[in-house]
mmCIF file of C-alpha atoms in Angstrom:
data_model
loop_
_atom_site.group_PDB
_atom_site.id
_atom_site.type_symbol
_atom_site.label_atom_id
_atom_site.label_comp_id
_atom_site.label_asym_id
_atom_site.label_seq_id
_atom_site.Cartn_x
_atom_site.Cartn_y
_atom_site.Cartn_z
ATOM 1 C CA MET A 1 0.000 0.000 0.000
ATOM 2 C CA GLN A 2 1.487 3.319 -1.054
ATOM 3 C CA GLN A 3 0.957 6.515 0.840
ATOM 4 C CA ALA A 4 0.941 9.817 -0.948
ATOM 5 C CA ALA A 5 3.370 12.371 0.395
ATOM 6 C CA ILE A 6 1.624 15.558 1.407
ATOM 7 C CA ARG A 7 3.601 18.720 0.974
ATOM 8 C CA ILE A 8 2.398 21.680 2.969
ATOM 9 C CA THR A 9 3.583 25.104 1.943
ATOM 10 C CA GLY A 10 3.259 28.429 3.712
ATOM 11 C CA GLU A 11 0.294 29.278 1.515
ATOM 12 C CA ASP A 12 -1.548 26.191 2.761
ATOM 13 C CA LEU A 13 -1.234 27.217 6.399
ATOM 14 C CA LEU A 14 -3.486 30.124 7.205
ATOM 15 C CA ASP A 15 -1.878 30.846 10.534
ATOM 16 C CA GLU A 16 1.811 30.427 9.818
ATOM 17 C CA THR A 17 3.715 33.077 11.714
ATOM 18 C CA PRO A 18 5.751 35.214 9.322
ATOM 19 C CA SER A 19 9.243 36.436 10.140
ATOM 20 C CA ARG A 20 8.015 40.043 10.395
ATOM 21 C CA TRP A 21 4.706 41.844 10.777
ATOM 22 C CA SER A 22 2.701 42.307 7.599
ATOM 23 C CA GLY A 23 -0.696 43.852 6.949
ATOM 24 C CA PRO A 24 -2.503 40.544 6.323
ATOM 25 C CA HIS A 25 -0.996 39.011 9.473
ATOM 26 C CA VAL A 26 -2.099 42.016 11.536
ATOM 27 C CA GLY A 27 -5.591 41.591 10.080
ATOM 28 C CA ARG A 28 -5.621 37.904 11.087
ATOM 29 C CA ARG A 29 -4.533 38.746 14.624
ATOM 30 C CA LEU A 30 -7.188 41.466 14.943
ATOM 31 C CA THR A 31 -9.878 39.070 13.694
ATOM 32 C CA GLU A 32 -8.667 36.476 16.186
ATOM 33 C CA ALA A 33 -8.821 39.121 18.937
ATOM 34 C CA MET A 34 -12.426 39.980 18.025
ATOM 35 C CA ARG A 35 -13.389 36.281 18.150
ATOM 36 C CA THR A 36 -11.768 35.921 21.564
ATOM 37 C CA LEU A 37 -13.509 39.051 22.803
ATOM 38 C CA ALA A 38 -16.865 37.619 21.711
ATOM 39 C CA LEU A 39 -16.195 34.428 23.712
ATOM 40 C CA LEU A 40 -15.604 36.259 26.982
ATOM 41 C CA PRO A 41 -18.499 36.262 29.444
ATOM 42 C CA MET A 42 -19.969 39.731 29.643
ATOM 43 C CA GLY A 43 -21.718 40.765 32.816
ATOM 44 C CA GLY A 44 -24.984 42.594 32.447
ATOM 45 C CA GLY A 45 -24.432 44.518 35.656
ATOM 46 C CA GLY A 46 -26.896 42.394 37.603
ATOM 47 C CA GLY A 47 -26.092 39.416 39.744
ATOM 48 C CA ALA A 48 -25.972 36.089 37.964
ATOM 49 C CA SER A 49 -27.038 32.860 39.536
ATOM 50 C CA GLY A 50 -25.804 29.340 39.079
ATOM 51 C CA TRP A 51 -29.296 28.001 39.548
ATOM 52 C CA PRO A 52 -31.416 27.039 36.542
ATOM 53 C CA ALA A 53 -33.936 29.605 35.368
ATOM 54 C CA TYR A 54 -36.796 27.221 36.048
ATOM 55 C CA VAL A 55 -37.089 23.957 37.972
ATOM 56 C CA TYR A 56 -39.126 21.356 36.097
ATOM 57 C CA GLU A 57 -41.310 18.936 38.031
ATOM 58 C CA TRP A 58 -42.044 15.424 36.765
ATOM 59 C CA ASP A 59 -45.466 16.492 35.475
ATOM 60 C CA ASP A 60 -43.858 19.357 33.546
ATOM 61 C CA LEU A 61 -41.413 16.977 31.852
ATOM 62 C CA LEU A 62 -44.220 14.595 30.885
ATOM 63 C CA ALA A 63 -46.238 17.456 29.416
ATOM 64 C CA GLN A 64 -43.213 18.690 27.467
ATOM 65 C CA GLN A 65 -42.616 15.197 26.110
ATOM 66 C CA ALA A 66 -46.225 14.974 24.975
ATOM 67 C CA GLN A 67 -45.883 18.300 23.140
ATOM 68 C CA GLY A 68 -42.517 17.407 21.623
ATOM 69 C CA GLU A 69 -40.682 20.135 23.574
ATOM 70 C CA LEU A 70 -38.631 17.931 25.888
ATOM 71 C CA GLU A 71 -35.603 17.588 23.584
ATOM 72 C CA ARG A 72 -35.416 21.348 23.064
ATOM 73 C CA THR A 73 -35.600 21.993 26.811
ATOM 74 C CA GLN A 74 -32.905 19.422 27.526
ATOM 75 C CA ALA A 75 -30.683 20.860 24.797
ATOM 76 C CA MET A 76 -31.010 24.323 26.346
ATOM 77 C CA GLN A 77 -30.131 22.941 29.775
ATOM 78 C CA ASN A 78 -27.065 21.093 28.455
ATOM 79 C CA ARG A 79 -25.475 24.063 26.717
ATOM 80 C CA ILE A 80 -21.911 24.834 27.613
ATOM 81 C CA ARG A 81 -19.925 27.905 26.820
ATOM 82 C CA LEU A 82 -16.321 27.368 25.816
ATOM 83 C CA LEU A 83 -14.102 30.062 27.251
ATOM 84 C CA PRO A 84 -10.890 31.221 25.596
ATOM 85 C CA SER A 85 -7.572 30.162 27.076
ATOM 86 C CA SER A 86 -5.403 32.576 29.026
ATOM 87 C CA ARG A 87 -3.015 32.735 26.050
ATOM 88 C CA GLU A 88 -5.865 33.737 23.720
ATOM 89 C CA VAL A 89 -6.990 36.411 26.175
ATOM 90 C CA GLN A 90 -3.424 37.684 26.496
ATOM 91 C CA ARG A 91 -3.095 37.953 22.705
ATOM 92 C CA MET A 92 -6.480 39.641 22.474
ATOM 93 C CA GLU A 93 -5.505 42.224 25.091
ATOM 94 C CA GLN A 94 -2.311 42.965 23.191
ATOM 95 C CA CYS A 95 -3.953 43.224 19.752
ATOM 96 C CA ILE A 96 -7.193 44.995 20.541
ATOM 97 C CA VAL A 97 -5.439 48.318 21.220
ATOM 98 C CA TRP A 98 -3.413 48.432 18.003
ATOM 99 C CA PRO A 99 -5.960 50.351 15.898
ATOM 100 C CA ALA A 100 -6.301 53.085 18.524
ATOM 101 C CA GLU A 101 -2.566 53.178 19.184
ATOM 102 C CA TYR A 102 -1.373 53.345 15.576
ATOM 103 C CA LEU A 103 -4.362 54.900 13.772
ATOM 104 C CA ALA A 104 -5.526 57.528 16.272
ATOM 105 C CA ARG A 105 -5.141 60.382 13.762
ATOM 106 C CA LEU A 106 -6.574 58.387 10.853
ATOM 107 C CA VAL A 107 -10.129 57.880 12.078
ATOM 108 C CA PRO A 108 -11.596 56.482 8.815
ATOM 109 C CA LEU A 109 -8.882 53.809 8.755
ATOM 110 C CA LEU A 110 -9.331 53.088 12.457
ATOM 111 C CA VAL A 111 -13.075 52.573 12.005
ATOM 112 C CA ALA A 112 -12.570 50.411 8.926
ATOM 113 C CA VAL A 113 -9.935 48.210 10.583
ATOM 114 C CA ASN A 114 -12.180 47.568 13.582
ATOM 115 C CA ALA A 115 -15.353 47.086 11.524
ATOM 116 C CA VAL A 116 -13.855 44.693 8.978
ATOM 117 C CA ALA A 117 -11.996 42.704 11.661
ATOM 118 C CA TRP A 118 -15.294 42.380 13.523
ATOM 119 C CA ALA A 119 -17.045 41.268 10.320
ATOM 120 C CA HIS A 120 -14.319 38.708 9.613
ATOM 121 C CA SER A 121 -14.629 37.384 13.173
ATOM 122 C CA LEU A 122 -18.293 36.686 12.366
ATOM 123 C CA ASP A 123 -17.296 35.040 9.045
ATOM 124 C CA ARG A 124 -18.678 37.990 7.076
ATOM 125 C CA ASP A 125 -16.976 40.216 4.532
ATOM 126 C CA SER A 126 -16.582 43.925 3.955
ATOM 127 C CA GLY A 127 -19.793 43.948 1.897
ATOM 128 C CA TRP A 128 -21.691 43.077 5.064
ATOM 129 C CA ILE A 129 -20.199 46.131 6.782
ATOM 130 C CA ALA A 130 -21.116 48.285 3.785
ATOM 131 C CA ALA A 131 -24.708 47.045 3.989
ATOM 132 C CA LYS A 132 -24.843 47.873 7.713
ATOM 133 C CA ARG A 133 -22.960 51.181 7.703
ATOM 134 C CA GLY A 134 -23.186 52.420 4.137
ATOM 135 C CA GLY A 135 -20.541 52.982 1.525
ATOM 136 C CA TYR A 136 -18.922 50.335 -0.632
ATOM 137 C CA GLY A 137 -17.438 47.024 0.445
ATOM 138 C CA ASP A 138 -14.306 47.645 -1.619
ATOM 139 C CA THR A 139 -13.724 50.964 0.150
ATOM 140 C CA TRP A 140 -14.112 49.341 3.575
ATOM 141 C CA ARG A 141 -11.679 46.569 2.592
ATOM 142 C CA GLU A 142 -9.122 48.989 1.112
ATOM 143 C CA ARG A 143 -9.187 51.153 4.244
ATOM 144 C CA HIS A 144 -8.867 48.038 6.398
ATOM 145 C CA ASP A 145 -5.880 46.856 4.380
ATOM 146 C CA GLN A 146 -4.226 50.305 4.516
ATOM 147 C CA GLY A 147 -4.771 50.498 8.270
ATOM 148 C CA CYS A 148 -3.346 47.015 8.817
ATOM 149 C CA GLU A 149 -0.236 47.949 6.802
ATOM 150 C CA ILE A 150 0.257 51.077 8.941
ATOM 151 C CA ILE A 151 -0.160 49.010 12.112
ATOM 152 C CA ALA A 152 2.361 46.463 10.795
ATOM 153 C CA ARG A 153 4.886 49.244 10.132
ATOM 154 C CA GLY A 154 4.329 50.555 13.663
ATOM 155 C CA LEU A 155 4.770 47.102 15.183
ATOM 156 C CA ARG A 156 7.985 46.599 13.224
ATOM 157 C CA SER A 157 9.337 49.992 14.303
ATOM 158 C CA CYS A 158 8.492 49.247 17.953
ATOM 159 C CA ARG A 159 10.102 45.802 17.582
ATOM 160 C CA VAL A 160 7.006 43.962 18.809
ATOM 161 C CA PRO A 161 7.648 40.211 18.553
ATOM 162 C CA VAL A 162 5.593 38.486 15.882
ATOM 163 C CA PHE A 163 3.105 35.921 17.118
#
């Protein structure tokens, strides 16, 4: 039995760490930071309880089974929320400030970098941002790319280690 040799190049790996900061790599790290931020538990200001929202009695469960709702109720009760690792949170904290730090005087680029990174974290594109905020998807993407290049130049000049 012969096995085919698989050759993986840098283009095949989406998250290969380059030797120096580049605009596309900055964009990937910002998207990753937005995903991590979305996974963090956000308090609503009120106290949260570990108790279930409603305690079901045996009669309630039988009635739900008769109506076909029991599986849905059990699925809601068995939900878990995966939290990001401490390393992911650390990276997010480092990355999330880059647009404000390096694009403070270039507000349109700052807004575009944050908006498109947020869209990418939701598996959307710049056209989705254009539909929500107006303008053209190409303009949003171009501003995002320009902003990421400026951030990459700033990270290189500050000698921030690539991750």
